[in-house]
Amino acid sequence: DACFGSLGSFFNFSPRQGAFEVNPPFAPAMIARTREHMHKLLEEATGPLRFVVAVANWPHPEVEALSSSPFRTSPPVVVGQDDQVWMDGREKRRAPVELLLLVLQNHAAQPVTRDQLERLRQSCTGEAKPMGPRKRPLPVEALEVDDGASAASAP
């Protein structure tokens, strides 16, 4: 995902503070591994650290374990299947499941307000307002592919 601004594997990511969006694959083993890594990072953080996690809202022990995390400090936000709007280029798409949004953070992070949770919910719906780019821009040469392969296969 380097062509989309990815900084690499989440499991090699070790922030000491900040706020980050996490959207693991909706596979139980990946959700478990992601939860364990976030818990470790939140325990070891040297400053305010927050993760906004988006997963499918389905009844599975790993989703329930994530939802009952001791680092969850605000109510979960559920975005209904019919309310979601995801942009795929210029095309609006809907997900085939409800979306569960969870905020996990350490004690140094500021409490999340109701207004922030509502804006988070709206960011996943047709009510969303454009917020501008959220990832660092890539240099032009990072988008160039010299052998005709897709940019997604670039390191």
CSV table of C-alpha atoms in Angstrom, one decimal:
chain,number,residue,atom,x,y,z
A,1,ASP,CA,0.0,0.0,0.0
A,2,ALA,CA,3.0,2.3,-0.3
A,3,CYS,CA,1.4,4.1,-3.3
A,4,PHE,CA,-1.5,5.1,-1.0
A,5,GLY,CA,0.8,6.6,1.7
A,6,SER,CA,1.3,3.5,3.9
A,7,LEU,CA,4.2,3.6,6.3
A,8,GLY,CA,4.4,-0.2,6.3
A,9,SER,CA,3.1,-3.0,8.5
A,10,PHE,CA,1.1,-1.9,11.5
A,11,PHE,CA,2.8,-4.6,13.5
A,12,ASN,CA,6.2,-2.8,13.0
A,13,PHE,CA,4.6,0.5,13.9
A,14,SER,CA,5.6,1.7,17.4
A,15,PRO,CA,4.2,5.2,18.0
A,16,ARG,CA,4.8,6.6,21.5
A,17,GLN,CA,2.0,9.2,21.2
A,18,GLY,CA,-0.5,10.5,18.6
A,19,ALA,CA,-3.8,9.5,17.2
A,20,PHE,CA,-4.3,6.9,14.5
A,21,GLU,CA,-7.0,5.1,12.5
A,22,VAL,CA,-6.9,1.3,12.5
A,23,ASN,CA,-8.9,-0.8,10.1
A,24,PRO,CA,-7.7,-4.4,10.3
A,25,PRO,CA,-8.9,-7.1,7.9
A,26,PHE,CA,-12.2,-8.5,9.2
A,27,ALA,CA,-10.5,-11.8,10.0
A,28,PRO,CA,-10.5,-13.0,13.7
A,29,ALA,CA,-6.8,-13.8,13.9
A,30,MET,CA,-5.9,-10.3,12.5
A,31,ILE,CA,-8.3,-8.6,14.8
A,32,ALA,CA,-6.8,-10.4,17.8
A,33,ARG,CA,-3.2,-9.6,16.7
A,34,THR,CA,-4.2,-6.0,16.1
A,35,ARG,CA,-5.8,-5.7,19.6
A,36,GLU,CA,-2.8,-7.2,21.3
A,37,HIS,CA,-0.4,-4.8,19.5
A,38,MET,CA,-2.5,-1.8,20.3
A,39,HIS,CA,-2.7,-2.8,24.0
A,40,LYS,CA,1.1,-3.1,24.1
A,41,LEU,CA,1.5,0.3,22.5
A,42,LEU,CA,-1.0,1.9,24.8
A,43,GLU,CA,0.7,0.4,27.9
A,44,GLU,CA,4.1,1.6,26.7
A,45,ALA,CA,3.2,5.0,25.4
A,46,THR,CA,5.1,8.0,26.7
A,47,GLY,CA,2.4,10.5,25.8
A,48,PRO,CA,-1.2,10.7,24.8
A,49,LEU,CA,-2.0,7.8,22.4
A,50,ARG,CA,-5.3,7.0,20.7
A,51,PHE,CA,-6.5,4.5,18.2
A,52,VAL,CA,-9.9,4.8,16.3
A,53,VAL,CA,-10.6,1.3,15.3
A,54,ALA,CA,-13.1,0.3,12.5
A,55,VAL,CA,-14.2,-3.4,12.3
A,56,ALA,CA,-17.3,-5.3,11.1
A,57,ASN,CA,-20.0,-5.3,13.8
A,58,TRP,CA,-20.6,-9.0,14.0
A,59,PRO,CA,-21.0,-11.3,17.0
A,60,HIS,CA,-17.5,-12.9,17.2
A,61,PRO,CA,-15.4,-13.4,20.4
A,62,GLU,CA,-12.5,-11.3,18.8
A,63,VAL,CA,-14.8,-8.4,18.1
A,64,GLU,CA,-16.3,-8.7,21.6
A,65,ALA,CA,-12.8,-8.8,23.1
A,66,LEU,CA,-11.9,-5.6,21.2
A,67,SER,CA,-15.1,-3.9,22.2
A,68,SER,CA,-14.5,-4.7,25.9
A,69,SER,CA,-10.9,-3.5,25.8
A,70,PRO,CA,-9.9,-1.9,29.1
A,71,PHE,CA,-8.6,1.0,26.9
A,72,ARG,CA,-12.0,1.8,25.5
A,73,THR,CA,-13.1,4.9,27.2
A,74,SER,CA,-16.1,6.0,25.2
A,75,PRO,CA,-19.2,4.3,24.0
A,76,PRO,CA,-18.9,2.3,20.8
A,77,VAL,CA,-20.3,3.9,17.6
A,78,VAL,CA,-22.3,1.7,15.2
A,79,VAL,CA,-22.9,2.8,11.6
A,80,GLY,CA,-25.7,0.9,10.0
A,81,GLN,CA,-25.1,-0.9,6.7
A,82,ASP,CA,-27.6,1.4,4.9
A,83,ASP,CA,-26.0,4.5,6.4
A,84,GLN,CA,-22.5,3.9,5.3
A,85,VAL,CA,-21.0,5.6,2.3
A,86,TRP,CA,-17.4,4.8,1.1
A,87,MET,CA,-15.8,6.5,-1.8
A,88,ASP,CA,-14.1,4.3,-4.4
A,89,GLY,CA,-12.7,6.9,-6.7
A,90,ARG,CA,-15.7,9.0,-7.5
A,91,GLU,CA,-18.1,6.1,-6.9
A,92,LYS,CA,-20.1,5.9,-3.7
A,93,ARG,CA,-20.3,2.3,-2.3
A,94,ARG,CA,-21.9,0.7,0.7
A,95,ALA,CA,-20.4,-2.0,3.0
A,96,PRO,CA,-22.2,-5.3,3.3
A,97,VAL,CA,-22.1,-5.1,7.2
A,98,GLU,CA,-22.6,-2.7,10.0
A,99,LEU,CA,-19.5,-0.9,11.0
A,100,LEU,CA,-18.3,-0.8,14.6
A,101,LEU,CA,-16.1,2.2,15.6
A,102,LEU,CA,-14.2,2.0,18.8
A,103,VAL,CA,-11.8,4.5,20.5
A,104,LEU,CA,-9.0,3.0,22.4
A,105,GLN,CA,-6.7,5.3,24.3
A,106,ASN,CA,-4.4,5.6,27.3
A,107,HIS,CA,-5.0,7.8,30.3
A,108,ALA,CA,-2.9,10.6,29.0
A,109,ALA,CA,-5.2,11.2,26.0
A,110,GLN,CA,-8.0,13.8,26.3
A,111,PRO,CA,-11.5,12.3,26.8
A,112,VAL,CA,-13.5,11.9,23.7
A,113,THR,CA,-16.6,14.2,23.5
A,114,ARG,CA,-20.1,13.3,22.3
A,115,ASP,CA,-19.6,15.8,19.4
A,116,GLN,CA,-16.4,14.0,18.4
A,117,LEU,CA,-18.1,10.6,18.4
A,118,GLU,CA,-21.0,12.1,16.3
A,119,ARG,CA,-18.5,13.6,13.8
A,120,LEU,CA,-16.7,10.2,13.7
A,121,ARG,CA,-20.0,8.5,12.8
A,122,GLN,CA,-20.9,11.1,10.2
A,123,SER,CA,-17.5,10.6,8.6
A,124,CYS,CA,-18.6,7.2,7.5
A,125,THR,CA,-22.0,8.3,6.1
A,126,GLY,CA,-23.3,10.3,3.3
A,127,GLU,CA,-23.4,13.2,5.7
A,128,ALA,CA,-19.6,13.4,5.7
A,129,LYS,CA,-17.9,16.7,4.8
A,130,PRO,CA,-14.6,16.5,2.9
A,131,MET,CA,-11.7,16.9,5.4
A,132,GLY,CA,-8.8,17.0,2.9
A,133,PRO,CA,-5.9,14.5,2.6
A,134,ARG,CA,-5.2,12.5,5.7
A,135,LYS,CA,-1.9,10.9,4.7
A,136,ARG,CA,1.4,12.4,3.7
A,137,PRO,CA,1.8,13.1,0.0
A,138,LEU,CA,4.1,10.8,-1.9
A,139,PRO,CA,6.8,12.0,-4.2
A,140,VAL,CA,6.0,11.6,-7.9
A,141,GLU,CA,8.8,8.9,-8.3
A,142,ALA,CA,7.0,6.7,-5.8
A,143,LEU,CA,4.1,6.5,-8.1
A,144,GLU,CA,6.1,5.6,-11.2
A,145,VAL,CA,6.4,2.0,-12.2
A,146,ASP,CA,9.1,1.1,-14.6
A,147,ASP,CA,8.1,-2.5,-15.6
A,148,GLY,CA,4.4,-2.1,-16.3
A,149,ALA,CA,3.4,-3.8,-13.0
A,150,SER,CA,0.8,-2.2,-10.9
A,151,ALA,CA,1.8,0.5,-8.4
A,152,ALA,CA,0.4,-1.6,-5.6
A,153,SER,CA,3.2,-4.1,-6.1
A,154,ALA,CA,5.9,-1.4,-5.5
A,155,PRO,CA,7.7,-1.6,-2.2
